[in-house]
DNA sequence: GGTGTGACAATGG
DNA sequence: GCCATTGCCACAC
């Protein structure tokens, strides 16, 4: 098992995030068994742009529900627009009702 | 093989 | 309660 599976797992989880739902880097990291590797999860998403396949990274935010990496989506509020397109309210780069929209992979993917 | 980094998270002042 | 620092793990150079 190569460690690179970590990246693939991250991509797999992010792709399985249902529309209108969001999750956190820590939740994904925790599901992968490395609760402290939340940073690596975010990094994987960063590299996801380089993979060529589109990853709904806009559904992945930090613990505060804030769109920390929106700038990586390009310019303006691309990330914000994507979220709003799915019915997610974003105010001040932060997801509204984040607690309700939170999607835990551990509960859905087991 | 060692160093640096990074879209986090938790802790301390 | 907000700002600064540390820890952490996996990848790139």
mmCIF file of C-alpha atoms (C1' of nucleotides) in Angstrom:
data_model
loop_
_atom_site.group_PDB
_atom_site.id
_atom_site.type_symbol
_atom_site.label_atom_id
_atom_site.label_comp_id
_atom_site.label_asym_id
_atom_site.label_seq_id
_atom_site.Cartn_x
_atom_site.Cartn_y
_atom_site.Cartn_z
ATOM 1 C CA UNK A 1 0.000 0.000 0.000
ATOM 2 C CA UNK A 2 1.507 3.168 -1.054
ATOM 3 C CA UNK A 3 1.079 6.243 1.010
ATOM 4 C CA UNK A 4 -0.193 7.957 -2.103
ATOM 5 C CA UNK A 5 -3.486 6.216 -1.374
ATOM 6 C CA UNK A 6 -4.021 8.990 1.082
ATOM 7 C CA UNK A 7 -4.448 11.456 -1.741
ATOM 8 C CA UNK A 8 -6.695 9.149 -3.685
ATOM 9 C CA UNK A 9 -8.839 8.553 -0.654
ATOM 10 C CA UNK A 10 -9.193 12.252 -0.130
ATOM 11 C CA UNK A 11 -10.268 12.729 -3.712
ATOM 12 C CA UNK A 12 -12.700 9.830 -3.437
ATOM 13 C CA UNK A 13 -14.330 11.279 -0.347
ATOM 14 C CA UNK A 14 -14.591 14.770 -1.737
ATOM 15 C CA UNK A 15 -16.208 13.406 -4.875
ATOM 16 C CA UNK A 16 -18.745 11.582 -2.737
ATOM 17 C CA UNK A 17 -19.806 14.693 -0.927
ATOM 18 C CA UNK A 18 -23.475 15.189 -1.851
ATOM 19 C CA UNK A 19 -24.467 18.515 -3.335
ATOM 20 C CA UNK A 20 -25.552 21.110 -0.851
ATOM 21 C CA UNK A 21 -23.395 19.566 1.799
ATOM 22 C CA UNK A 22 -19.981 20.449 3.135
ATOM 23 C CA UNK A 23 -17.310 18.838 5.247
ATOM 24 C CA UNK A 24 -14.090 19.764 6.936
ATOM 25 C CA UNK A 25 -10.485 18.826 6.385
ATOM 26 C CA UNK A 26 -10.310 17.410 9.878
ATOM 27 C CA UNK A 27 -13.336 15.168 9.288
ATOM 28 C CA UNK A 28 -11.769 13.713 6.172
ATOM 29 C CA UNK A 29 -8.439 13.274 7.870
ATOM 30 C CA UNK A 30 -10.142 11.588 10.772
ATOM 31 C CA UNK A 31 -11.957 9.229 8.456
ATOM 32 C CA UNK A 32 -8.665 8.330 6.833
ATOM 33 C CA UNK A 33 -7.300 7.424 10.223
ATOM 34 C CA UNK A 34 -5.020 10.418 10.562
ATOM 35 C CA UNK A 35 -6.903 12.975 12.512
ATOM 36 C CA UNK A 36 -3.887 15.215 12.673
ATOM 37 C CA UNK A 37 -3.209 15.198 8.964
ATOM 38 C CA UNK A 38 -5.892 17.743 8.225
ATOM 39 C CA UNK A 39 -3.242 19.874 6.559
ATOM 40 C CA UNK A 40 -2.407 17.082 4.188
ATOM 41 C CA UNK A 41 -6.047 16.876 3.170
ATOM 42 C CA UNK A 42 -6.080 20.515 2.241
ATOM 43 C CA UNK A 43 -2.871 19.991 0.391
ATOM 44 C CA UNK A 44 -4.323 17.097 -1.536
ATOM 45 C CA UNK A 45 -7.134 19.331 -2.709
ATOM 46 C CA UNK A 46 -4.604 21.892 -3.783
ATOM 47 C CA UNK A 47 -2.910 19.285 -5.902
ATOM 48 C CA UNK A 48 -6.315 18.153 -7.132
ATOM 49 C CA UNK A 49 -6.234 21.023 -9.600
ATOM 50 C CA UNK A 50 -3.101 19.542 -11.042
ATOM 51 C CA UNK A 51 -4.606 16.093 -11.405
ATOM 52 C CA UNK A 52 -6.793 17.262 -14.260
ATOM 53 C CA UNK A 53 -9.956 15.922 -12.689
ATOM 54 C CA UNK A 54 -12.252 18.417 -11.108
ATOM 55 C CA UNK A 55 -12.787 17.961 -7.409
ATOM 56 C CA UNK A 56 -15.641 19.737 -5.632
ATOM 57 C CA UNK A 57 -13.190 21.191 -3.205
ATOM 58 C CA UNK A 58 -15.544 24.074 -2.645
ATOM 59 C CA UNK A 59 -17.520 21.689 -0.454
ATOM 60 C CA UNK A 60 -14.530 21.234 1.784
ATOM 61 C CA UNK A 61 -13.845 23.962 4.274
ATOM 62 C CA UNK A 62 -11.985 24.383 7.506
ATOM 63 C CA UNK A 63 -13.339 23.840 10.980
ATOM 64 C CA UNK A 64 -14.843 27.297 11.046
ATOM 65 C CA UNK A 65 -16.704 26.672 7.801
ATOM 66 C CA UNK A 66 -14.685 29.422 6.215
ATOM 67 C CA UNK A 67 -13.662 29.321 2.560
ATOM 68 C CA UNK A 68 -9.982 29.518 3.207
ATOM 69 C CA UNK A 69 -8.914 28.285 -0.200
ATOM 70 C CA UNK A 70 -11.373 30.164 -2.318
ATOM 71 C CA UNK A 71 -8.537 32.036 -3.895
ATOM 72 C CA UNK A 72 -7.199 28.805 -5.314
ATOM 73 C CA UNK A 73 -10.328 28.392 -7.376
ATOM 74 C CA UNK A 74 -9.268 31.243 -9.523
ATOM 75 C CA UNK A 75 -10.529 34.739 -9.180
ATOM 76 C CA UNK A 76 -13.386 36.423 -7.415
ATOM 77 C CA UNK A 77 -15.847 34.319 -5.555
ATOM 78 C CA UNK A 78 -15.819 31.271 -7.783
ATOM 79 C CA UNK A 79 -15.910 29.046 -4.754
ATOM 80 C CA UNK A 80 -18.639 31.094 -3.198
ATOM 81 C CA UNK A 81 -20.693 30.998 -6.388
ATOM 82 C CA UNK A 82 -20.367 27.248 -6.578
ATOM 83 C CA UNK A 83 -21.618 26.874 -3.034
ATOM 84 C CA UNK A 84 -24.511 29.238 -3.587
ATOM 85 C CA UNK A 85 -25.356 27.327 -6.715
ATOM 86 C CA UNK A 86 -25.893 24.284 -4.528
ATOM 87 C CA UNK A 87 -28.096 26.164 -2.127
ATOM 88 C CA UNK A 88 -25.425 26.879 0.437
ATOM 89 C CA UNK A 89 -25.457 30.344 1.890
ATOM 90 C CA UNK A 90 -22.080 31.976 2.078
ATOM 91 C CA UNK A 91 -21.636 35.205 3.938
ATOM 92 C CA UNK A 92 -18.319 36.873 4.499
ATOM 93 C CA UNK A 93 -16.522 33.804 3.106
ATOM 94 C CA UNK A 94 -18.196 31.712 5.747
ATOM 95 C CA UNK A 95 -20.852 29.035 5.327
ATOM 96 C CA UNK A 96 -24.149 29.792 6.993
ATOM 97 C CA UNK A 97 -25.727 27.026 9.062
ATOM 98 C CA UNK A 98 -22.492 25.150 8.711
ATOM 99 C CA UNK A 99 -23.519 22.810 11.527
ATOM 100 C CA UNK A 100 -26.616 21.741 9.587
ATOM 101 C CA UNK A 101 -24.881 21.364 6.267
ATOM 102 C CA UNK A 102 -21.945 19.495 7.725
ATOM 103 C CA UNK A 103 -21.487 16.103 6.099
ATOM 104 C CA UNK A 104 -19.431 13.599 8.011
ATOM 105 C CA UNK A 105 -17.863 10.869 5.835
ATOM 106 C CA UNK A 106 -17.541 8.638 8.863
ATOM 107 C CA UNK A 107 -21.318 8.567 9.206
ATOM 108 C CA UNK A 108 -22.089 8.140 5.539
ATOM 109 C CA UNK A 109 -19.190 6.109 4.240
ATOM 110 C CA UNK A 110 -18.552 4.256 7.449
ATOM 111 C "C1'" DG B 1 17.697 11.532 2.795
ATOM 112 C "C1'" DG B 2 17.049 16.051 4.862
ATOM 113 C "C1'" DT B 3 14.535 20.460 4.615
ATOM 114 C "C1'" DG B 4 10.565 23.219 3.635
ATOM 115 C "C1'" DT B 5 5.879 23.801 3.070
ATOM 116 C "C1'" DG B 6 0.833 23.837 3.401
ATOM 117 C "C1'" DA B 7 -6.796 25.264 1.479
ATOM 118 C "C1'" DC B 8 -5.726 22.759 9.441
ATOM 119 C "C1'" DA B 9 -6.474 22.263 14.308
ATOM 120 C "C1'" DA B 10 -5.589 22.865 19.052
ATOM 121 C "C1'" DT B 11 -3.495 25.416 22.673
ATOM 122 C "C1'" DG B 12 -1.602 29.456 25.100
ATOM 123 C "C1'" DG B 13 -1.081 34.366 26.228
ATOM 124 C "C1'" DG C 1 -12.486 36.761 23.064
ATOM 125 C "C1'" DC C 2 -8.864 37.628 19.660
ATOM 126 C "C1'" DC C 3 -3.958 37.063 18.089
ATOM 127 C "C1'" DA C 4 0.235 34.348 18.104
ATOM 128 C "C1'" DT C 5 2.595 29.947 18.385
ATOM 129 C "C1'" DT C 6 3.118 24.854 18.129
ATOM 130 C "C1'" DG C 7 2.144 20.276 16.519
ATOM 131 C "C1'" DC C 8 1.160 17.284 13.033
ATOM 132 C "C1'" DC C 9 1.565 14.422 8.780
ATOM 133 C "C1'" DA C 10 2.292 13.673 3.997
ATOM 134 C "C1'" DC C 11 4.366 15.487 -0.342
ATOM 135 C "C1'" DA C 12 7.747 18.394 -3.345
ATOM 136 C "C1'" DC C 13 12.415 19.941 -4.096
#
